[in-house]
Coordinates of C-alpha atoms and ligand atoms in Angstrom, one line a residue:
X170 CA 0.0 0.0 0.0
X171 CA 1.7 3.5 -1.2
X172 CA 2.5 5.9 2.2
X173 CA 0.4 8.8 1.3
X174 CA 2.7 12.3 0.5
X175 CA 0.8 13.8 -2.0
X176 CA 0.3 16.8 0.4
X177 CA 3.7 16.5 1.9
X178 CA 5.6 16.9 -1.6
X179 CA 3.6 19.6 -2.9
X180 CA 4.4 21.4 0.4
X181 CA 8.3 20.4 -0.1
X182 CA 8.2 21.6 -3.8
X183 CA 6.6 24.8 -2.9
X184 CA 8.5 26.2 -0.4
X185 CA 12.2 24.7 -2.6
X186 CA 13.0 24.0 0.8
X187 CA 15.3 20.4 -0.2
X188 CA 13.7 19.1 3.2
X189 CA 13.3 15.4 2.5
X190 CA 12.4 14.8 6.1
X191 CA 8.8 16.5 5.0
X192 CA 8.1 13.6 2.8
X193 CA 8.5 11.1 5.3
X194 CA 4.6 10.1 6.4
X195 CA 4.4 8.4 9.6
X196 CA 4.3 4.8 9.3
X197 CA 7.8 5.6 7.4
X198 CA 9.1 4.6 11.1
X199 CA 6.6 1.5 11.2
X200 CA 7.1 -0.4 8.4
X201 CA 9.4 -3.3 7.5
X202 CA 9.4 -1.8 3.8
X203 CA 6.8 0.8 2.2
X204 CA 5.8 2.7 -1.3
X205 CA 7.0 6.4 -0.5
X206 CA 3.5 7.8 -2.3
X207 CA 3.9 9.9 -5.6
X208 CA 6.5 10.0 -7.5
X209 CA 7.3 9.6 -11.6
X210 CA 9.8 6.8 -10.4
X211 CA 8.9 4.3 -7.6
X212 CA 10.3 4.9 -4.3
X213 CA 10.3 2.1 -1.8
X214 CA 11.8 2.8 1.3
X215 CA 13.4 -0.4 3.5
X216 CA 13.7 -0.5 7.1
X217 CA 13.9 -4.2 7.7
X218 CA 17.6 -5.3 8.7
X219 CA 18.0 -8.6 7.5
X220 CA 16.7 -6.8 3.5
X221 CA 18.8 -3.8 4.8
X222 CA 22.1 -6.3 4.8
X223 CA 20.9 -7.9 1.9
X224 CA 20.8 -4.7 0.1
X225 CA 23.8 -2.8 0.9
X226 CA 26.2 -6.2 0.8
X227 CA 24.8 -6.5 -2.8
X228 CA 26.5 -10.1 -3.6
X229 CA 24.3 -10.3 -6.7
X230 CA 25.4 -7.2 -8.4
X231 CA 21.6 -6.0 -8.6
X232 CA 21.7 -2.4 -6.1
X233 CA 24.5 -0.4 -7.1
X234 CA 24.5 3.2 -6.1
X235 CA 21.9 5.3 -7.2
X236 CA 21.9 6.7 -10.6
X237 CA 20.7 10.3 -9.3
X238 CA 22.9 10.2 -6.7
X239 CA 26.0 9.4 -8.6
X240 CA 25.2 11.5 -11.6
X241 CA 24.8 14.7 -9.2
X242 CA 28.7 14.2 -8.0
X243 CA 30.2 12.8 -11.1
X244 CA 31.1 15.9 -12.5
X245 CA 32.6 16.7 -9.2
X246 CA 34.6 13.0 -8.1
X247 CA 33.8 11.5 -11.1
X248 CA 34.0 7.6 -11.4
X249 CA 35.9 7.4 -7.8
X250 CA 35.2 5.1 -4.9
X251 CA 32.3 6.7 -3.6
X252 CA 30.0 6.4 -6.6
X253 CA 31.9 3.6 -8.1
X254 CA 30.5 -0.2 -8.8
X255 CA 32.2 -3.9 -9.6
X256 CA 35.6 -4.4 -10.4
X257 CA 36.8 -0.4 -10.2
X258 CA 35.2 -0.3 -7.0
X259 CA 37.0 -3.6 -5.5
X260 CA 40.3 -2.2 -7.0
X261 CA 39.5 1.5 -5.9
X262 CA 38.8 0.1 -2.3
X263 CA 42.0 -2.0 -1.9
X264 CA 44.3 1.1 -2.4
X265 CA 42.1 3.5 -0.4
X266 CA 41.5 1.7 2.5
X267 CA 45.1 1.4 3.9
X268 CA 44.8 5.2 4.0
X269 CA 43.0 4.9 6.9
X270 CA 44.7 2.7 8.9
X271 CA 45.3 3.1 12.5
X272 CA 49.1 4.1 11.6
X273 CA 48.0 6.8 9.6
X274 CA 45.2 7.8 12.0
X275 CA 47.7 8.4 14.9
X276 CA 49.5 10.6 12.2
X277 CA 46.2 12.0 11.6
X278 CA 45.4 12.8 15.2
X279 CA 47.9 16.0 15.7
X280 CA 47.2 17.6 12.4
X281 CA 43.3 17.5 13.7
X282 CA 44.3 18.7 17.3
X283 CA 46.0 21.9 15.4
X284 CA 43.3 22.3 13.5
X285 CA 41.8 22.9 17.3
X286 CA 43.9 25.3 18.5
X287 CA 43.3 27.0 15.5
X288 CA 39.7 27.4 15.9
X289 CA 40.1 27.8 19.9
X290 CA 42.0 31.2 19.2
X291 CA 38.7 32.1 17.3
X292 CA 36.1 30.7 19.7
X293 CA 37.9 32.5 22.7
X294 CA 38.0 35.7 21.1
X295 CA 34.4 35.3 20.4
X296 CA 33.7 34.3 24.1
X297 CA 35.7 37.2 25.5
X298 CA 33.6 39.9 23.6
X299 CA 30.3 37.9 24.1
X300 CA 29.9 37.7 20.2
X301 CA 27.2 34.9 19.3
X302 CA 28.4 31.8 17.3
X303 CA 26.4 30.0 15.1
X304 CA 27.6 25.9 16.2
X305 CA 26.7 24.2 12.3
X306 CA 29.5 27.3 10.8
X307 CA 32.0 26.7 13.3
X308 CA 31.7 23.1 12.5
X309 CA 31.8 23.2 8.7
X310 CA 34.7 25.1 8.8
X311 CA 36.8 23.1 11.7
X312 CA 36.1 20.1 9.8
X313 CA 37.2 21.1 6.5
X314 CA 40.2 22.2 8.0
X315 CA 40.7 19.0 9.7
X316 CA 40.2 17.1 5.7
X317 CA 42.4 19.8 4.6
X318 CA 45.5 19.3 7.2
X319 CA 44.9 15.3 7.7
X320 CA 44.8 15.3 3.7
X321 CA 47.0 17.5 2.0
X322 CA 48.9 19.3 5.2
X323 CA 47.5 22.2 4.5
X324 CA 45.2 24.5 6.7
X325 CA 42.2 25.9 5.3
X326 CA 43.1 29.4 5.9
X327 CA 45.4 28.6 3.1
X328 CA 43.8 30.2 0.1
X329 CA 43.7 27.5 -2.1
X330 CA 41.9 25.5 0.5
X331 CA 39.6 28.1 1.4
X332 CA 38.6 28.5 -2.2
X333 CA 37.7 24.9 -2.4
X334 CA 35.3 25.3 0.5
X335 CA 33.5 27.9 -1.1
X336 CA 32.9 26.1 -4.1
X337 CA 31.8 23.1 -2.0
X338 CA 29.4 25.3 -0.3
X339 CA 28.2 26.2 -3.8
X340 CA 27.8 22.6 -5.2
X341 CA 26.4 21.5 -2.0
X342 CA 23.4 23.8 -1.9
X343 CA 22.6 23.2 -5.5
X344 CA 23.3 19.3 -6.1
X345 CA 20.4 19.4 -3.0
X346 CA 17.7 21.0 -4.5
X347 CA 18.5 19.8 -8.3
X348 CA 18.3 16.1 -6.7
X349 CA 15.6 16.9 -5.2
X350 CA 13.5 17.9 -8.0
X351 CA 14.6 15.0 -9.9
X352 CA 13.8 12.4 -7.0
X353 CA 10.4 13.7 -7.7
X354 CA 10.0 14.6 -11.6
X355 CA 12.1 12.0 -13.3
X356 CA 12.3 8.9 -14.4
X357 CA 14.5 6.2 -13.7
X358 CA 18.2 6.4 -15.8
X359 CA 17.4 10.4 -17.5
X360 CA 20.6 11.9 -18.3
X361 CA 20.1 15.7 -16.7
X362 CA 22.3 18.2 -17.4
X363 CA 23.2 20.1 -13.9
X364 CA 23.3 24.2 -13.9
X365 CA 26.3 25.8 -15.9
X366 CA 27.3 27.4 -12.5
X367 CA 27.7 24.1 -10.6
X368 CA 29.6 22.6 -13.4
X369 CA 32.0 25.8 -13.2
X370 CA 32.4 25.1 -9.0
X371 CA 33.0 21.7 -9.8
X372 CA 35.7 22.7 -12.3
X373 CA 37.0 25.2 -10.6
X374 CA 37.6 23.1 -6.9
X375 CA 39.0 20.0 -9.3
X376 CA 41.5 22.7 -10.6
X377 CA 42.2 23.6 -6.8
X378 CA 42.9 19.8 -5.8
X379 CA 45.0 19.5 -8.5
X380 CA 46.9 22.7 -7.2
X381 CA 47.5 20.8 -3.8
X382 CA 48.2 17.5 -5.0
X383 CA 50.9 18.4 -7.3
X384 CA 53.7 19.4 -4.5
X385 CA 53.0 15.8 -3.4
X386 CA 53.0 14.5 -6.6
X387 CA 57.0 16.3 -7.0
X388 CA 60.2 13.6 -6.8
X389 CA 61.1 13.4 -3.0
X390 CA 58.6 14.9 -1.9
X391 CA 57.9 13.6 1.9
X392 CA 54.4 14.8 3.6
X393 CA 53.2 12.1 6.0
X394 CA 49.5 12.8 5.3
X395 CA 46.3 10.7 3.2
X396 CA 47.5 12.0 0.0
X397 CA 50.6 11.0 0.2
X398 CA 49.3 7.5 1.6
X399 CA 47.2 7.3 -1.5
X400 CA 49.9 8.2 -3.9
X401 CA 52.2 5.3 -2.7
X402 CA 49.4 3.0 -2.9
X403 CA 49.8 0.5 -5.6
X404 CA 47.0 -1.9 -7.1
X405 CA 48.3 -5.3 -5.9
X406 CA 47.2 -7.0 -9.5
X407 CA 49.0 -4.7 -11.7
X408 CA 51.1 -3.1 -9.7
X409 CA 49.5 0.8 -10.9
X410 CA 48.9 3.9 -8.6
X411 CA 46.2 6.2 -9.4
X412 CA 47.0 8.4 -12.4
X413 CA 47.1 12.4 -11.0
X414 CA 43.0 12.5 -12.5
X415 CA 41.9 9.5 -10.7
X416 CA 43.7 11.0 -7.5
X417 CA 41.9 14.1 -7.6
X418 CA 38.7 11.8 -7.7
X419 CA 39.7 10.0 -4.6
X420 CA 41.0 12.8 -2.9
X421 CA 38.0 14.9 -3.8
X422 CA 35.5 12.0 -2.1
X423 CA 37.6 12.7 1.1
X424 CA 36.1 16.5 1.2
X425 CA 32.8 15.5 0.1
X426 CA 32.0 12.8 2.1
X427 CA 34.2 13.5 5.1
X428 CA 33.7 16.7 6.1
X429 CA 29.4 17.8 6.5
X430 CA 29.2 14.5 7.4
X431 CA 31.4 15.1 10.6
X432 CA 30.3 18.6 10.6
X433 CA 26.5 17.4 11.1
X434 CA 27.4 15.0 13.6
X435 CA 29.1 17.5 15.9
X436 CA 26.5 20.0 15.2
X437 CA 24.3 17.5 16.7
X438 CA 26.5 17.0 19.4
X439 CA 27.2 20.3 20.6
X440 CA 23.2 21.6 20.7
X441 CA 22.4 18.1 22.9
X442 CA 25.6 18.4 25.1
X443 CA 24.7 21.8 26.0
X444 CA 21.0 21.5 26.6
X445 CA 21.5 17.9 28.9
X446 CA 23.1 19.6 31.8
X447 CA 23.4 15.7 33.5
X448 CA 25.0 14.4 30.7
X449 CA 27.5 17.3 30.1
X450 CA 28.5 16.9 33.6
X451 CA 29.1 12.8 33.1
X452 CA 31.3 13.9 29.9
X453 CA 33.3 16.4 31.6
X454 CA 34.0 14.1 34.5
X455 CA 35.4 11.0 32.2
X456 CA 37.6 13.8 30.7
X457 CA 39.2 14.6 33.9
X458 CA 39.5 11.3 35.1
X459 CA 41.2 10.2 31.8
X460 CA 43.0 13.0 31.0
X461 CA 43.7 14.8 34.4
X462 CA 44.7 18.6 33.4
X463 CA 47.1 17.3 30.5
X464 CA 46.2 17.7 26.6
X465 CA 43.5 15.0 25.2
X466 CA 46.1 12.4 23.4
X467 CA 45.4 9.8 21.2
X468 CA 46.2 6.7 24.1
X469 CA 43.3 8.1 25.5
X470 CA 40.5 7.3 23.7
X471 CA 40.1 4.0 24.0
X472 CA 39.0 5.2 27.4
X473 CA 36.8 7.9 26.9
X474 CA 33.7 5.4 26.8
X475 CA 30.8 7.7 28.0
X476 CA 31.6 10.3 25.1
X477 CA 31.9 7.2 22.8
X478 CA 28.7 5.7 23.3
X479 CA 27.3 9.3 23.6
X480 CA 28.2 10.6 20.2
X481 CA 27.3 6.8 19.2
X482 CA 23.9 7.9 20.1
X483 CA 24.0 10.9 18.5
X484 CA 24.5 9.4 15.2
X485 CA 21.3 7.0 16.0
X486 CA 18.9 10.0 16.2
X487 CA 20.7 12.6 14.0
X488 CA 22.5 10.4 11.2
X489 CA 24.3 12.7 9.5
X490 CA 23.4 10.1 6.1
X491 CA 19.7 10.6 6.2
X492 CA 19.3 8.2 3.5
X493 CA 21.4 5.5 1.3
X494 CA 20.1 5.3 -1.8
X495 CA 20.3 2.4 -4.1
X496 CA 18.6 1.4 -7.7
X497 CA 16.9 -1.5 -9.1
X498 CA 18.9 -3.0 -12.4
X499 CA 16.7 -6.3 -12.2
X500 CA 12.9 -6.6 -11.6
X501 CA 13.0 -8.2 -7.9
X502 CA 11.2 -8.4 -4.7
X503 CA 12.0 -6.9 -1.0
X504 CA 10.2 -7.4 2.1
X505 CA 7.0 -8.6 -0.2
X506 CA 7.4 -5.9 -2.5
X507 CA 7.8 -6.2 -6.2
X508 CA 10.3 -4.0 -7.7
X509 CA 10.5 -3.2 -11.2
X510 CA 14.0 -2.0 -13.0
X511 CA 14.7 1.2 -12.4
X512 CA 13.1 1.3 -8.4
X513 CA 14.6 3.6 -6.0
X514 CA 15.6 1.8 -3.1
X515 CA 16.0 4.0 -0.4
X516 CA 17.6 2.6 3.2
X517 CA 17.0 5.6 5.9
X518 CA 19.2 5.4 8.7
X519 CA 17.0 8.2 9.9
X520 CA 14.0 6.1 9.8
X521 CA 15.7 2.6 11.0
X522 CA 17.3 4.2 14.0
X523 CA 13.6 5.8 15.0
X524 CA 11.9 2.4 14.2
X525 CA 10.3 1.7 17.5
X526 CA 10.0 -2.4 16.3
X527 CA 14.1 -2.6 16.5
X528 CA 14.7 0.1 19.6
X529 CA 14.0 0.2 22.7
X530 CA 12.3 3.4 23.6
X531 CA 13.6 4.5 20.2
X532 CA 12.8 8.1 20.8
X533 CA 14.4 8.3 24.0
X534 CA 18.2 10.0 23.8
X535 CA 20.4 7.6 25.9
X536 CA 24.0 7.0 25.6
X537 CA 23.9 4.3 28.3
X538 CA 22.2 1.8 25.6
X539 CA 25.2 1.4 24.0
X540 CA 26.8 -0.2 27.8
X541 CA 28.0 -4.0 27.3
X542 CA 25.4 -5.0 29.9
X543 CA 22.7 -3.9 27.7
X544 CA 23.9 -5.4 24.9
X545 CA 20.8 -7.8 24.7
X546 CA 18.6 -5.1 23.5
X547 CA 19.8 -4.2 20.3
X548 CA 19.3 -5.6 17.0
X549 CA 21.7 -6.7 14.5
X550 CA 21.9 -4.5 11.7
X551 CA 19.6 -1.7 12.9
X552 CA 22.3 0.6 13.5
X553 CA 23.7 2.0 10.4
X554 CA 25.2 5.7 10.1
X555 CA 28.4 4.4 8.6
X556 CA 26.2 2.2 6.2
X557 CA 27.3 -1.6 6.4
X558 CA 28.8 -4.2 4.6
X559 CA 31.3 -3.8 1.9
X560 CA 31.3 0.1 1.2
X561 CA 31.0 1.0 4.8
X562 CA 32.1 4.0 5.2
X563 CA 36.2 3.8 5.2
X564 CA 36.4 7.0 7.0
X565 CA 34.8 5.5 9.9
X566 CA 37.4 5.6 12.6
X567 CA 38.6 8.7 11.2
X568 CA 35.4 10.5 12.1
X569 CA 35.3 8.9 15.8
X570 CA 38.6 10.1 16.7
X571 CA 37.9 13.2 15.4
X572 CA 34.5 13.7 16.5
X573 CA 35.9 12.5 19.9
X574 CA 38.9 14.8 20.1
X575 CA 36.7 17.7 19.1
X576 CA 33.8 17.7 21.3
X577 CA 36.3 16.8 24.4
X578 CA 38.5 19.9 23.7
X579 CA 35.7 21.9 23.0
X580 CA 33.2 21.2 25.9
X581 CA 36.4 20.7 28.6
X582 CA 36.9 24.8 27.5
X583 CA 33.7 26.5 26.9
X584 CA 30.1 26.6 28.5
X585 CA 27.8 26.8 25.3
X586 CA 24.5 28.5 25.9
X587 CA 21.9 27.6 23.0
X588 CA 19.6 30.4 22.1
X589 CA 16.4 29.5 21.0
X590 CA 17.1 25.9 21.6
X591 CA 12.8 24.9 21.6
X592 CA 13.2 26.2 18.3
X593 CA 15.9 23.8 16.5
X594 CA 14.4 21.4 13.9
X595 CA 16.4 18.5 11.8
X596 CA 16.3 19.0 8.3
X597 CA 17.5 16.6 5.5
X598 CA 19.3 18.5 2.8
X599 CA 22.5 16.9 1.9
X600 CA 23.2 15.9 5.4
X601 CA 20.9 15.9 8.6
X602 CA 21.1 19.6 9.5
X603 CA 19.1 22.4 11.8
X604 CA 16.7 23.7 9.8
X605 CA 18.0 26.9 10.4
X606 CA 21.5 27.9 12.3
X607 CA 22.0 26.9 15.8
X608 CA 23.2 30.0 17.7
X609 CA 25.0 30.0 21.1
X610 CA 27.2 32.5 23.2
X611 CA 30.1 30.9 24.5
X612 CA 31.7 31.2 28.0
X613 CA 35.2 30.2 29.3
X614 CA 35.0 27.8 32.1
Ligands
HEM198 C1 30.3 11.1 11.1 C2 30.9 11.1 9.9 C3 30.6 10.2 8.8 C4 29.5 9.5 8.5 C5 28.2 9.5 9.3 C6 29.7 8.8 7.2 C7 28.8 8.0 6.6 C8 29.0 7.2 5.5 C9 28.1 6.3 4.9 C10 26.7 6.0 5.4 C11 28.7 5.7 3.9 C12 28.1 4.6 2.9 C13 27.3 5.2 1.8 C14 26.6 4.2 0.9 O1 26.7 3.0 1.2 O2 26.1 4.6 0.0 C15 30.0 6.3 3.7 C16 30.9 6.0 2.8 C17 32.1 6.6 2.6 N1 32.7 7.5 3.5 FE1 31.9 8.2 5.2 N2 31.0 9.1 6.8 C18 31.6 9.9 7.7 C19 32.9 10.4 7.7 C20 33.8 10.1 6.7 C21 35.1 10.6 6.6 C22 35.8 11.5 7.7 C23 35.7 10.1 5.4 C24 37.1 10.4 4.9 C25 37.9 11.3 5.3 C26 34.7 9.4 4.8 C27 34.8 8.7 3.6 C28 33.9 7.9 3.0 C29 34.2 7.2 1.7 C30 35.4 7.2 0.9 C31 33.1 6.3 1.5 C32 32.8 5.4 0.3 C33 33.3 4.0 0.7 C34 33.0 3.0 -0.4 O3 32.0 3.0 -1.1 O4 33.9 2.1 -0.5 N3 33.5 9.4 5.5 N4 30.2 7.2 4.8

């Protein structure tokens, strides 16, 4: 039976909002699988883990990445590991992955705590005058710096960098409403030209990448970052490294998929942090037992396990990935549904996470779920923010680390006081966002 959204899309195509979350009707977090309503392609939207695996390990070839989706970025990352399927994938994969190994994470780990001190000269000049900050900005930016300096070991302030951020921003705001409108209005496998001026961004921040890889690309030259990690990686068939055009591809994904991804998360983080007084309190006192008055290092956070299985909730309510899309090649059938070729197939971490058939109290915001004791009440394969299976997210541990480092810097520092808090909303544009910014004055403890 379809999910009724007439209503609901009209309302999201009149206001050009890119809200996604709008067409969501409310048995969206009820069902094991259901028709999302209207339409020109069919939409059906899976919340049932055991079809959730099924889908996303894709042994059979028949969901690869979904043709909107990867035509929106291709002029952007073009055939890289992100949007890629099959053999260029697997091959991709191989030579990506060792990237993030916990060798190179360690490496990783100071360049994203300068990247802090960085933004704490900022953040205390804006607490000392009593300036407001707006929380999703401060986190955009901190996170592409932390790509930018974990990547190419270079800080965003660094022109070229900053230039690439701005045509991000650019290519973000567009690729969401332009997918939008074709989510709704097309069918299945149209070719749709994107706007002249996001084909220029796209251009223009590929010309940029290709500006910082080149002083890695130079004989001798010795960074110890993720490019040059993915420069010295070699295909183990053929022996090949990435030609300097795929690089820029790979490198490229690292921006696009690493860094509102993050940024959403700690958004997240930061407005429920400073609004749950109890839980603050529990973060700040792990910090100090763990870390006593010395810097946050890296040996510490295996043991940081509140903050862990608090931002591990975080990306339960507020998945940063709102939704993994996938499309149909073969007619087939999910959860009792008959797909045609062509289908959307549409997994919602937003939805699974909410599903009150998998979760305990699934609306309820508690980090002490994730404690070993209470391991018995979760269920395999409902939890999903980094996706699952083979493309699971490869920058996975990256982002923890990070995420970790950041919000126990951040919160050990500052008292953040949320205005408006009542009024914050999730939105679903190209990540889970406030609808609108998320303002706070900041005070030194
Ligand atoms: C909280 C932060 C993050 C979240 C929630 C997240 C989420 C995801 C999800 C859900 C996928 C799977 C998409 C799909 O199956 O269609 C994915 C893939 C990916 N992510 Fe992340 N990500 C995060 C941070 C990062 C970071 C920091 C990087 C790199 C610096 C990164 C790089 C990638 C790449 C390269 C892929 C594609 C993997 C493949 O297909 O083999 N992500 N991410």
């Amino acid at each position: 039976m379809p999910l009724p959204a007439t209503l609901s899309l009209l309302r999201v195509l009149w206001r050009r909002e890119g809200d996604l979350l709008n067409l969501l009707p409310a048995n969206a977090y009820k069902v094991e699988a259901g028709w999302l309503g209207w339409s020109r392609r069919s939409i059906l939207i899976v919340n049932e883990p055991s079809e959730v695996r099924r889908i996303l390990a894709d042994a059979d070839g028949i969901f690869p990445k979904n043709d909107l989706m990867t035509g929106a970025v291709e002029p952007l990352i073009g055939d890289s590991i992100f949007v890629s399927s099959g053999e260029t994938w697997r091959r991709q994969r191989r030579m990506v992955a060792p990237a993030f190994s916990n060798l190179h994470l360690e490496t990783a780990f100071s360049a994203m705590d300068a990247a802090i001190d960085d933004r704490v000269i900022a953040l205390d000049k804006a607490a000392a005058s009593g300036a407001d900050i707006s929380i999703d900005l401060v986190m955009s930016w901190l996170t592409a710096d932390v790509i930018c300096r974990t990547v190419f070991s270079a800080p965003l302030a660094h022109g070229v960098a900053e230039d690439v951020y701005d045509d991000f921003k650019i290519f973000e705001r567009s690729a969401a409403h332009v997918e939008l409108k074709r989510l709704i209005l097309s069918p299945a496998f149209e070719d749709i030209p994107q706007h002249t001026h996001v084909l220029t961004a796209c251009k223009r921040i590929r010309e940029h990448l290709g500006t910082m890889v080149d002083p890695h690309l130079r004989a001798g030259a010795d960074f110890k970052d993720i490019a040059s990690a993915v420069i010295a990686a070699r295909d183990p068939e053929t022996g090949q490294g990435f030609t300097r055009e795929e690089l820029i591809d790979q490198l490229g994904v690292f921006f696009l998929a690493g860094h509102e991804t993050s940024a959403s998360a700690l958004t997240w983080a930061f407005f429920i942090a400073a609004t749950r007084p109890e839980m603050l309190a529990r973060i700040r006192g792990e910090i100090d037992t763990v870390c006593g008055d010395g810097p946050v290092g890296f040996n510490h956070m295996p043991r940081l396990t509140y903050l862990r299985n608090f931002f591990r909730e975080v990306l339960r309510l507020y998945p940063p990935i709102t939704f993994i899309p996938r499309v149909a090649l073969k007619p087939c059938e999910i959860a009792g549904h008959k797909l045609k070729r062509g289908a959307m197939v549409m997994i919602a971490p937003w939805t699974l996470h909410r599903h009150e058939s998998y979760w305990k109290d699934a609306q309820v915001f508690d980090p002490d779920r994730w404690t070993p004791e209470r391991a018995g009440e979760m269920t395999k394969d409902a939890y999903i923010p980094f996706g699952l299976g083979p493309r699971v997210c490869v920058g996975a541990a990256f982002a923890g680390v990070e995420a970790a480092l950041i919000l126990a810097r951040l919160l050990r520092r500052y008292d953040f006081d949320v205005h408006d808090a009542d009024t914050v909303r999730p939105a679903a544009r190209l990540t889970t966002r406030p609808s609108d910014p998320v303002r706070a004055s900041l005070k030194r403890r």
